[in-house]
Short mmCIF file of C-alpha atoms in Angstrom, two decimals:
data_model
loop_
_atom_site.label_atom_id
_atom_site.label_comp_id
_atom_site.label_asym_id
_atom_site.label_seq_id
_atom_site.Cartn_x
_atom_site.Cartn_y
_atom_site.Cartn_z
CA UNK A 6 43.24 -53.83 22.59
CA UNK A 7 39.63 -54.97 22.34
CA UNK A 8 38.92 -53.64 25.85
CA UNK A 9 40.40 -50.25 24.87
CA UNK A 10 38.15 -50.04 21.83
CA UNK A 11 35.08 -50.86 23.91
CA UNK A 12 36.13 -48.37 26.56
CA UNK A 13 36.55 -45.66 23.91
CA UNK A 14 33.15 -46.44 22.44
CA UNK A 15 31.59 -46.26 25.88
CA UNK A 16 33.16 -42.86 26.56
CA UNK A 17 31.90 -41.60 23.19
CA UNK A 18 28.33 -42.78 23.88
CA UNK A 19 28.44 -41.24 27.35
CA UNK A 20 29.57 -37.93 25.83
CA UNK A 21 26.72 -38.05 23.31
CA UNK A 22 24.21 -38.75 26.07
CA UNK A 23 25.50 -35.81 28.11
CA UNK A 24 25.37 -33.51 25.07
CA UNK A 25 21.82 -34.54 24.28
CA UNK A 26 20.86 -34.12 27.90
CA UNK A 27 22.30 -30.58 27.82
CA UNK A 28 20.38 -29.78 24.62
CA UNK A 29 17.13 -30.93 26.18
CA UNK A 30 17.71 -29.48 29.60
CA UNK A 31 16.33 -26.02 28.76
CA UNK A 32 12.84 -25.34 30.11
CA UNK A 33 11.00 -23.93 27.06
CA UNK A 34 8.28 -22.50 29.31
CA UNK A 35 10.82 -19.88 30.43
CA UNK A 36 11.20 -17.13 27.82
CA UNK A 37 14.74 -16.69 26.47
CA UNK A 38 14.35 -13.56 24.36
CA UNK A 39 17.79 -13.98 22.77
CA UNK A 40 16.38 -16.94 20.80
CA UNK A 41 13.63 -14.80 19.26
CA UNK A 42 15.49 -11.68 18.11
CA UNK A 43 16.40 -11.05 14.47
CA UNK A 44 14.24 -13.73 12.86
CA UNK A 45 11.09 -13.78 10.74
CA UNK A 46 8.20 -15.36 12.64
CA UNK A 47 5.22 -16.70 10.66
CA UNK A 48 1.67 -17.20 11.89
CA UNK A 49 -1.02 -18.40 9.50
CA UNK A 50 -4.25 -16.95 10.90
CA UNK A 51 -6.49 -18.76 8.40
CA UNK A 52 -10.06 -19.09 9.73
CA UNK A 53 -11.84 -20.77 6.83
CA UNK A 54 -13.44 -17.68 5.26
CA UNK A 55 -12.18 -17.75 1.67
CA UNK A 56 -13.46 -14.41 0.40
CA UNK A 57 -14.00 -12.31 3.54
CA UNK A 58 -12.22 -9.01 4.20
CA UNK A 59 -13.24 -8.24 7.78
CA UNK A 60 -11.49 -10.99 9.72
CA UNK A 61 -7.97 -10.89 11.16
CA UNK A 62 -7.04 -13.95 9.16
CA UNK A 63 -4.06 -12.93 7.01
CA UNK A 64 -0.60 -14.49 7.20
CA UNK A 65 1.35 -12.52 9.81
CA UNK A 66 5.10 -12.12 9.48
CA UNK A 67 6.87 -10.26 12.29
CA UNK A 68 10.44 -9.58 13.28
CA UNK A 69 11.76 -8.50 16.69
CA UNK A 70 14.82 -6.33 16.17
CA UNK A 71 17.57 -5.80 18.68
CA UNK A 72 16.87 -2.42 20.28
CA UNK A 73 13.10 -2.87 20.41
CA UNK A 74 11.84 -2.15 16.88
CA UNK A 75 8.87 -4.29 15.85
CA UNK A 76 8.69 -4.97 12.11
CA UNK A 77 5.92 -6.52 10.07
CA UNK A 78 6.10 -7.76 6.49
CA UNK A 79 3.27 -7.26 4.00
CA UNK A 80 4.16 -10.62 2.61
CA UNK A 81 2.57 -10.38 -0.82
CA UNK A 82 5.20 -7.93 -2.02
CA UNK A 83 7.69 -8.58 0.80
CA UNK A 84 7.44 -4.96 2.00
CA UNK A 85 8.86 -4.64 5.50
CA UNK A 86 8.05 -1.70 7.78
CA UNK A 87 8.51 -0.72 11.40
CA UNK A 88 5.05 -0.83 13.00
CA UNK A 89 5.92 -0.20 16.62
CA UNK A 90 8.04 -1.34 19.55
CA UNK A 91 8.35 -4.60 21.45
CA UNK A 92 9.52 -5.30 25.01
CA UNK A 93 9.45 -8.24 27.38
CA UNK A 94 8.75 -8.64 31.05
CA UNK A 95 9.34 -12.04 32.60
CA UNK A 96 7.33 -14.37 30.36
CA UNK A 97 5.37 -11.66 28.58
CA UNK A 98 5.85 -10.02 25.18
CA UNK A 99 4.47 -6.48 24.94
CA UNK A 100 3.69 -5.01 21.50
CA UNK A 101 3.12 -1.26 21.32
CA UNK A 102 1.94 -0.38 17.80
CA UNK A 103 2.20 3.05 16.18
CA UNK A 104 -1.52 2.82 15.50
CA UNK A 105 -2.10 3.03 19.25
CA UNK A 106 -2.99 -0.64 19.69
CA UNK A 107 -1.23 -2.50 22.49
CA UNK A 108 -1.04 -6.27 22.87
CA UNK A 109 0.20 -8.19 25.89
CA UNK A 110 1.04 -11.83 25.17
CA UNK A 111 1.91 -14.49 27.73
CA UNK A 112 4.53 -16.81 26.25
CA UNK A 113 3.70 -20.45 27.03
CA UNK A 114 6.56 -22.09 25.16
CA UNK A 115 9.37 -20.80 22.95
CA UNK A 116 12.60 -21.93 21.39
CA UNK A 117 14.92 -21.35 18.50
CA UNK A 118 12.18 -21.87 15.90
CA UNK A 119 8.81 -21.73 17.70
CA UNK A 120 6.74 -19.42 19.90
CA UNK A 121 3.43 -20.36 21.52
CA UNK A 122 1.66 -17.51 23.30
CA UNK A 123 -1.80 -16.56 24.55
CA UNK A 124 -3.96 -13.57 25.45
CA UNK A 125 -7.66 -12.72 25.18
CA UNK A 126 -7.40 -13.08 21.37
CA UNK A 127 -6.56 -16.75 21.83
CA UNK A 128 -3.47 -18.86 21.30
CA UNK A 129 -0.99 -18.23 18.53
CA UNK A 130 1.80 -20.49 17.38
CA UNK A 131 4.58 -18.82 15.40
CA UNK A 132 7.35 -20.64 13.58
CA UNK A 133 10.42 -19.76 11.56
CA UNK A 134 9.67 -22.71 9.28
CA UNK A 135 7.64 -21.63 6.25
CA UNK A 136 9.14 -23.66 3.43
CA UNK A 137 5.68 -24.22 1.92
CA UNK A 138 5.69 -20.54 0.86
CA UNK A 139 8.79 -20.95 -1.35
CA UNK A 140 9.37 -17.59 -3.13
CA UNK A 141 5.67 -16.74 -3.23
CA UNK A 142 4.55 -13.19 -4.04
CA UNK A 143 1.04 -11.83 -4.68
CA UNK A 144 0.68 -8.33 -6.09
CA UNK A 145 -2.45 -6.29 -6.84
CA UNK A 146 -2.34 -3.12 -8.94
CA UNK A 147 -4.35 -0.90 -11.26
CA UNK A 148 -4.64 -1.72 -14.96
CA UNK A 149 -5.60 0.96 -17.47
CA UNK A 150 -6.50 0.24 -21.06
CA UNK A 151 -8.46 1.42 -24.07
CA UNK A 152 -10.00 -1.95 -24.82
CA UNK A 153 -13.42 -0.34 -25.39
CA UNK A 154 -12.69 2.00 -28.27
CA UNK A 155 -10.92 5.15 -27.08
CA UNK A 156 -12.40 5.14 -23.58
CA UNK A 157 -9.82 5.13 -20.78
CA UNK A 158 -10.89 2.54 -18.19
CA UNK A 159 -9.35 1.20 -14.99
CA UNK A 160 -9.65 -2.23 -13.39
CA UNK A 161 -7.82 -4.38 -10.85
CA UNK A 162 -4.90 -6.48 -11.98
CA UNK A 163 -3.07 -9.18 -10.04
CA UNK A 164 -0.18 -11.59 -10.39
CA UNK A 165 0.82 -14.47 -8.12
CA UNK A 166 4.12 -16.23 -8.73
CA UNK A 167 7.10 -17.90 -7.11
CA UNK A 168 5.31 -21.09 -6.01
CA UNK A 169 4.34 -23.83 -8.46
CA UNK A 170 2.29 -25.59 -5.75
CA UNK A 171 -0.47 -22.94 -5.77
CA UNK A 172 -3.75 -24.74 -6.57
CA UNK A 173 -6.32 -21.95 -6.22
CA UNK A 174 -6.07 -18.15 -6.10
CA UNK A 175 -8.38 -15.16 -5.89
CA UNK A 176 -8.03 -11.40 -5.46
CA UNK A 177 -10.47 -10.09 -2.82
CA UNK A 178 -11.28 -6.42 -3.49
CA UNK A 179 -13.99 -6.03 -0.82
CA UNK A 180 -15.89 -8.31 1.53
CA UNK A 181 -17.21 -11.28 -0.53
CA UNK A 182 -16.30 -9.45 -3.74
CA UNK A 183 -13.49 -11.27 -5.48
CA UNK A 184 -11.87 -11.92 -8.85
CA UNK A 185 -10.81 -15.50 -9.55
CA UNK A 186 -7.27 -15.82 -10.86
CA UNK A 187 -6.24 -18.11 -13.70
CA UNK A 188 -3.28 -20.47 -13.79
CA UNK A 189 -0.70 -19.88 -16.52
CA UNK A 190 1.91 -22.40 -15.45
CA UNK A 191 4.47 -20.53 -13.40
CA UNK A 192 2.13 -17.66 -12.52
CA UNK A 193 -1.54 -16.77 -11.90
CA UNK A 194 -3.27 -13.55 -12.97
CA UNK A 195 -6.72 -12.03 -13.34
CA UNK A 196 -9.17 -13.43 -15.86
CA UNK A 197 -9.99 -11.64 -19.09
CA UNK A 198 -11.78 -8.48 -17.95
CA UNK A 199 -15.55 -8.36 -17.69
CA UNK A 200 -17.59 -5.19 -17.68
CA UNK A 201 -18.10 -5.43 -13.92
CA UNK A 202 -14.33 -5.48 -13.31
CA UNK A 203 -13.87 -1.84 -14.31
CA UNK A 204 -13.94 0.64 -11.44
CA UNK A 205 -14.05 4.33 -10.73
CA UNK A 206 -10.68 4.95 -9.11
CA UNK A 207 -11.10 7.60 -6.45
CA UNK A 208 -7.41 8.16 -5.56
CA UNK A 209 -7.91 7.17 -1.92
CA UNK A 210 -6.06 3.89 -2.03
CA UNK A 211 -7.33 0.67 -0.50
CA UNK A 212 -6.33 -2.61 1.09
CA UNK A 213 -6.97 -5.83 -0.80
CA UNK A 214 -6.36 -9.45 0.05
CA UNK A 215 -5.49 -12.67 -1.72
CA UNK A 216 -6.89 -16.10 -0.98
CA UNK A 217 -4.48 -18.91 -1.88
CA UNK A 218 -4.47 -22.66 -1.53
CA UNK A 219 -1.03 -24.27 -1.63
CA UNK A 220 -0.84 -28.00 -2.20
CA UNK A 221 -3.72 -30.03 -0.82
CA UNK A 222 -4.11 -28.74 2.70
CA UNK A 223 -2.66 -25.23 3.16
CA UNK A 224 -5.01 -22.26 2.87
CA UNK A 225 -3.91 -18.71 3.62
CA UNK A 226 -4.60 -15.07 2.95
CA UNK A 227 -2.14 -12.32 2.11
CA UNK A 228 -2.62 -8.58 2.44
CA UNK A 229 -1.62 -6.02 -0.21
CA UNK A 230 -2.12 -2.28 -0.66
CA UNK A 231 -3.12 -0.23 -3.68
CA UNK A 232 -1.91 3.31 -3.07
CA UNK A 233 -3.63 6.61 -4.02
CA UNK A 234 -1.92 7.15 -7.36
CA UNK A 235 -2.51 6.16 -10.95
CA UNK A 236 -0.96 6.83 -14.30
CA UNK A 237 -2.55 9.85 -15.97
CA UNK A 238 -4.99 9.27 -18.79
CA UNK A 239 -3.22 9.17 -22.12
CA UNK A 240 -4.76 8.49 -25.51
CA UNK A 241 -3.08 5.94 -27.81
CA UNK A 242 -2.50 8.66 -30.41
CA UNK A 243 -0.53 10.68 -27.85
CA UNK A 244 1.58 7.63 -26.96
CA UNK A 245 2.50 7.35 -30.66
CA UNK A 246 3.50 3.70 -30.39
CA UNK A 247 5.20 2.48 -33.56
CA UNK A 248 6.65 -0.94 -34.43
CA UNK A 249 8.49 -1.76 -37.64
CA UNK A 250 11.00 -4.41 -38.78
CA UNK A 251 14.35 -3.30 -40.18
CA UNK A 252 17.47 -5.32 -40.98
CA UNK A 253 16.21 -8.33 -39.03
CA UNK A 254 15.38 -6.29 -35.93
CA UNK A 255 12.05 -5.09 -34.60
CA UNK A 256 12.20 -1.40 -33.82
CA UNK A 257 9.71 -0.11 -31.26
CA UNK A 258 9.40 3.56 -30.39
CA UNK A 259 6.98 5.67 -28.35
CA UNK A 260 6.41 9.05 -26.77
CA UNK A 261 7.29 8.72 -23.05
CA UNK A 262 5.34 10.20 -20.15
CA UNK A 263 6.61 13.44 -18.65
CA UNK A 264 6.62 11.83 -15.21
CA UNK A 265 10.06 10.60 -14.15
CA UNK A 266 8.75 7.58 -12.25
CA UNK A 267 7.19 5.79 -15.22
CA UNK A 268 9.04 2.80 -16.70
CA UNK A 269 8.36 0.64 -19.76
CA UNK A 270 8.20 -2.94 -20.97
CA UNK A 271 8.00 -4.17 -24.58
CA UNK A 272 6.34 -7.47 -25.45
CA UNK A 273 5.62 -9.29 -28.72
CA UNK A 274 2.58 -11.57 -29.05
CA UNK A 275 0.67 -13.39 -31.80
CA UNK A 276 -1.97 -11.41 -33.67
CA UNK A 277 -4.71 -12.77 -31.38
CA UNK A 278 -2.85 -11.47 -28.29
CA UNK A 279 -2.53 -14.92 -26.70
CA UNK A 280 -0.66 -13.89 -23.54
CA UNK A 281 0.50 -17.45 -22.90
CA UNK A 282 2.54 -17.43 -26.12
CA UNK A 283 4.89 -14.43 -26.00
CA UNK A 284 7.68 -14.19 -28.53
CA UNK A 285 9.52 -11.60 -26.49
CA UNK A 286 9.23 -9.92 -23.07
CA UNK A 287 11.78 -7.19 -22.44
CA UNK A 288 13.39 -6.22 -19.20
CA UNK A 289 12.00 -3.06 -17.63
CA UNK A 290 13.23 -0.02 -19.57
CA UNK A 291 14.32 3.13 -17.77
CA UNK A 292 12.14 6.16 -17.22
CA UNK A 293 12.35 8.49 -20.20
CA UNK A 294 13.10 5.66 -22.65
CA UNK A 295 11.75 6.28 -26.13
CA UNK A 296 12.67 3.18 -28.12
CA UNK A 297 13.95 -0.37 -28.09
CA UNK A 298 15.49 -2.29 -30.95
CA UNK A 299 14.71 -5.97 -30.46
CA UNK A 300 16.98 -8.62 -31.99
CA UNK A 301 17.33 -12.35 -31.43
CA UNK A 302 19.95 -11.65 -28.75
CA UNK A 303 18.16 -8.89 -26.82
CA UNK A 304 17.98 -9.72 -23.10
CA UNK A 305 14.55 -10.65 -21.79
CA UNK A 306 12.79 -10.55 -18.45
CA UNK A 307 13.74 -13.38 -16.11
CA UNK A 308 11.58 -16.43 -16.68
CA UNK A 309 10.88 -15.72 -20.37
CA UNK A 310 12.65 -16.47 -23.64
CA UNK A 311 13.45 -14.57 -26.82
CA UNK A 312 11.65 -16.25 -29.73
CA UNK A 313 12.04 -13.48 -32.28
CA UNK A 314 13.61 -15.94 -34.72
CA UNK A 315 10.26 -17.79 -34.82
CA UNK A 316 8.45 -14.85 -36.44
CA UNK A 317 7.32 -15.66 -39.97
CA UNK A 318 7.59 -13.27 -42.88
CA UNK A 319 4.31 -11.79 -44.00
CA UNK A 320 2.45 -12.66 -40.78
CA UNK A 321 0.85 -10.12 -38.45
CA UNK A 322 1.91 -9.78 -34.80
CA UNK A 323 1.20 -7.44 -31.90
CA UNK A 324 3.55 -5.29 -29.87
CA UNK A 325 2.34 -4.39 -26.39
CA UNK A 326 3.96 -1.49 -24.58
CA UNK A 327 3.40 -1.34 -20.82
CA UNK A 328 3.85 1.93 -18.97
CA UNK A 329 4.66 0.90 -15.39
CA UNK A 330 4.34 2.81 -12.12
CA UNK A 331 5.76 1.24 -8.94
CA UNK A 332 4.44 1.55 -5.41
CA UNK A 333 5.82 4.55 -3.50
CA UNK A 334 9.20 4.01 -1.90
CA UNK A 335 10.17 1.06 -4.09
CA UNK A 336 13.78 0.95 -5.33
CA UNK A 337 13.27 -0.57 -8.78
CA UNK A 338 16.94 -1.44 -9.22
CA UNK A 339 18.05 -2.67 -5.79
CA UNK A 340 14.84 -4.14 -4.41
CA UNK A 341 14.80 -7.82 -5.31
CA UNK A 342 10.99 -7.85 -5.08
CA UNK A 343 10.26 -4.67 -7.03
CA UNK A 344 8.44 -6.78 -9.63
CA UNK A 345 5.87 -7.67 -6.94
CA UNK A 346 5.24 -4.05 -5.93
CA UNK A 347 3.51 -2.55 -8.96
CA UNK A 348 1.07 0.30 -8.48
CA UNK A 349 -0.37 0.79 -11.99
CA UNK A 350 0.08 -0.32 -15.60
CA UNK A 351 -1.30 1.18 -18.80
CA UNK A 352 -1.26 -0.99 -21.93
CA UNK A 353 -0.84 0.19 -25.53
CA UNK A 354 -0.83 -2.15 -28.53
CA UNK A 355 0.25 -1.90 -32.16
CA UNK A 356 0.06 -4.37 -35.03
CA UNK A 357 3.00 -4.97 -37.34
CA UNK A 358 3.81 -7.28 -40.23
CA UNK A 359 7.11 -9.13 -39.98
CA UNK A 360 9.25 -9.03 -43.11
#
């Protein structure tokens, strides 16, 4: 009986050795394209230039689709587009971009989760493993306000979220011209605006970048686009924002934009507009909405809480109404990352006394 047990164990170990030998028998210097198709491949092209705009140093995320479509992801907002075609010949990957650029890469090594390839641009190592990114998003957009009297002004806004390990962040608007972002716990956004932050928006659109440091040792840049559209100028009097308590609810009403692609958000803050201490942040309200009655049970945006019951009678608070325009082509309802693809926001505020 003892000999049978030992014999069985020996057969099992022999089988394991054969299986492992089979797993390791593949020559990874020979390209097997079937291992590469239908996956997101990440290459961090970081070159050490924190605030530059001219280098090809952004995080690259590509996907080789069956049939030859080459897709790239603008990772900050997770926007995925077809940018060209791919093909392979022997141990070469050929990328033919719609822009007219063509790249011919020699694949040195590849497998189920790694690609190492080289051409005159140098060596690149792609991987499917990018756990350090978590659910990171980085979005840049236009912010309009009337913070200086009744003058309509535009500046750059930004929000980075989805990764609590971010240690440093900046929005790069042109080469060496950047806006440091501030940490607010689960997200980062632009500092309180300075006079130099306001811009003359020329409706041409532009590319911007983010510099991020994740944890101790991971630096990267992300690319984002601000498109050639903005919310039209609208005076606070025309918006007719009104906030008043009634029967334990806070009633907020406004005059909506005529545009059908403008959405709304209602927020309640302390009188000093401390944005780190919201009492309420609504979900995005549909285009054409004119009012929202806020109670202690009204649903809030994911990641926030409803603290309306903490309002004190006789004290002054602020309602902020955001008019929101999304980037072109964004499905606000079905796109899980629509919140990271904002194009423009205009803020309106109104004081009220809780009673």
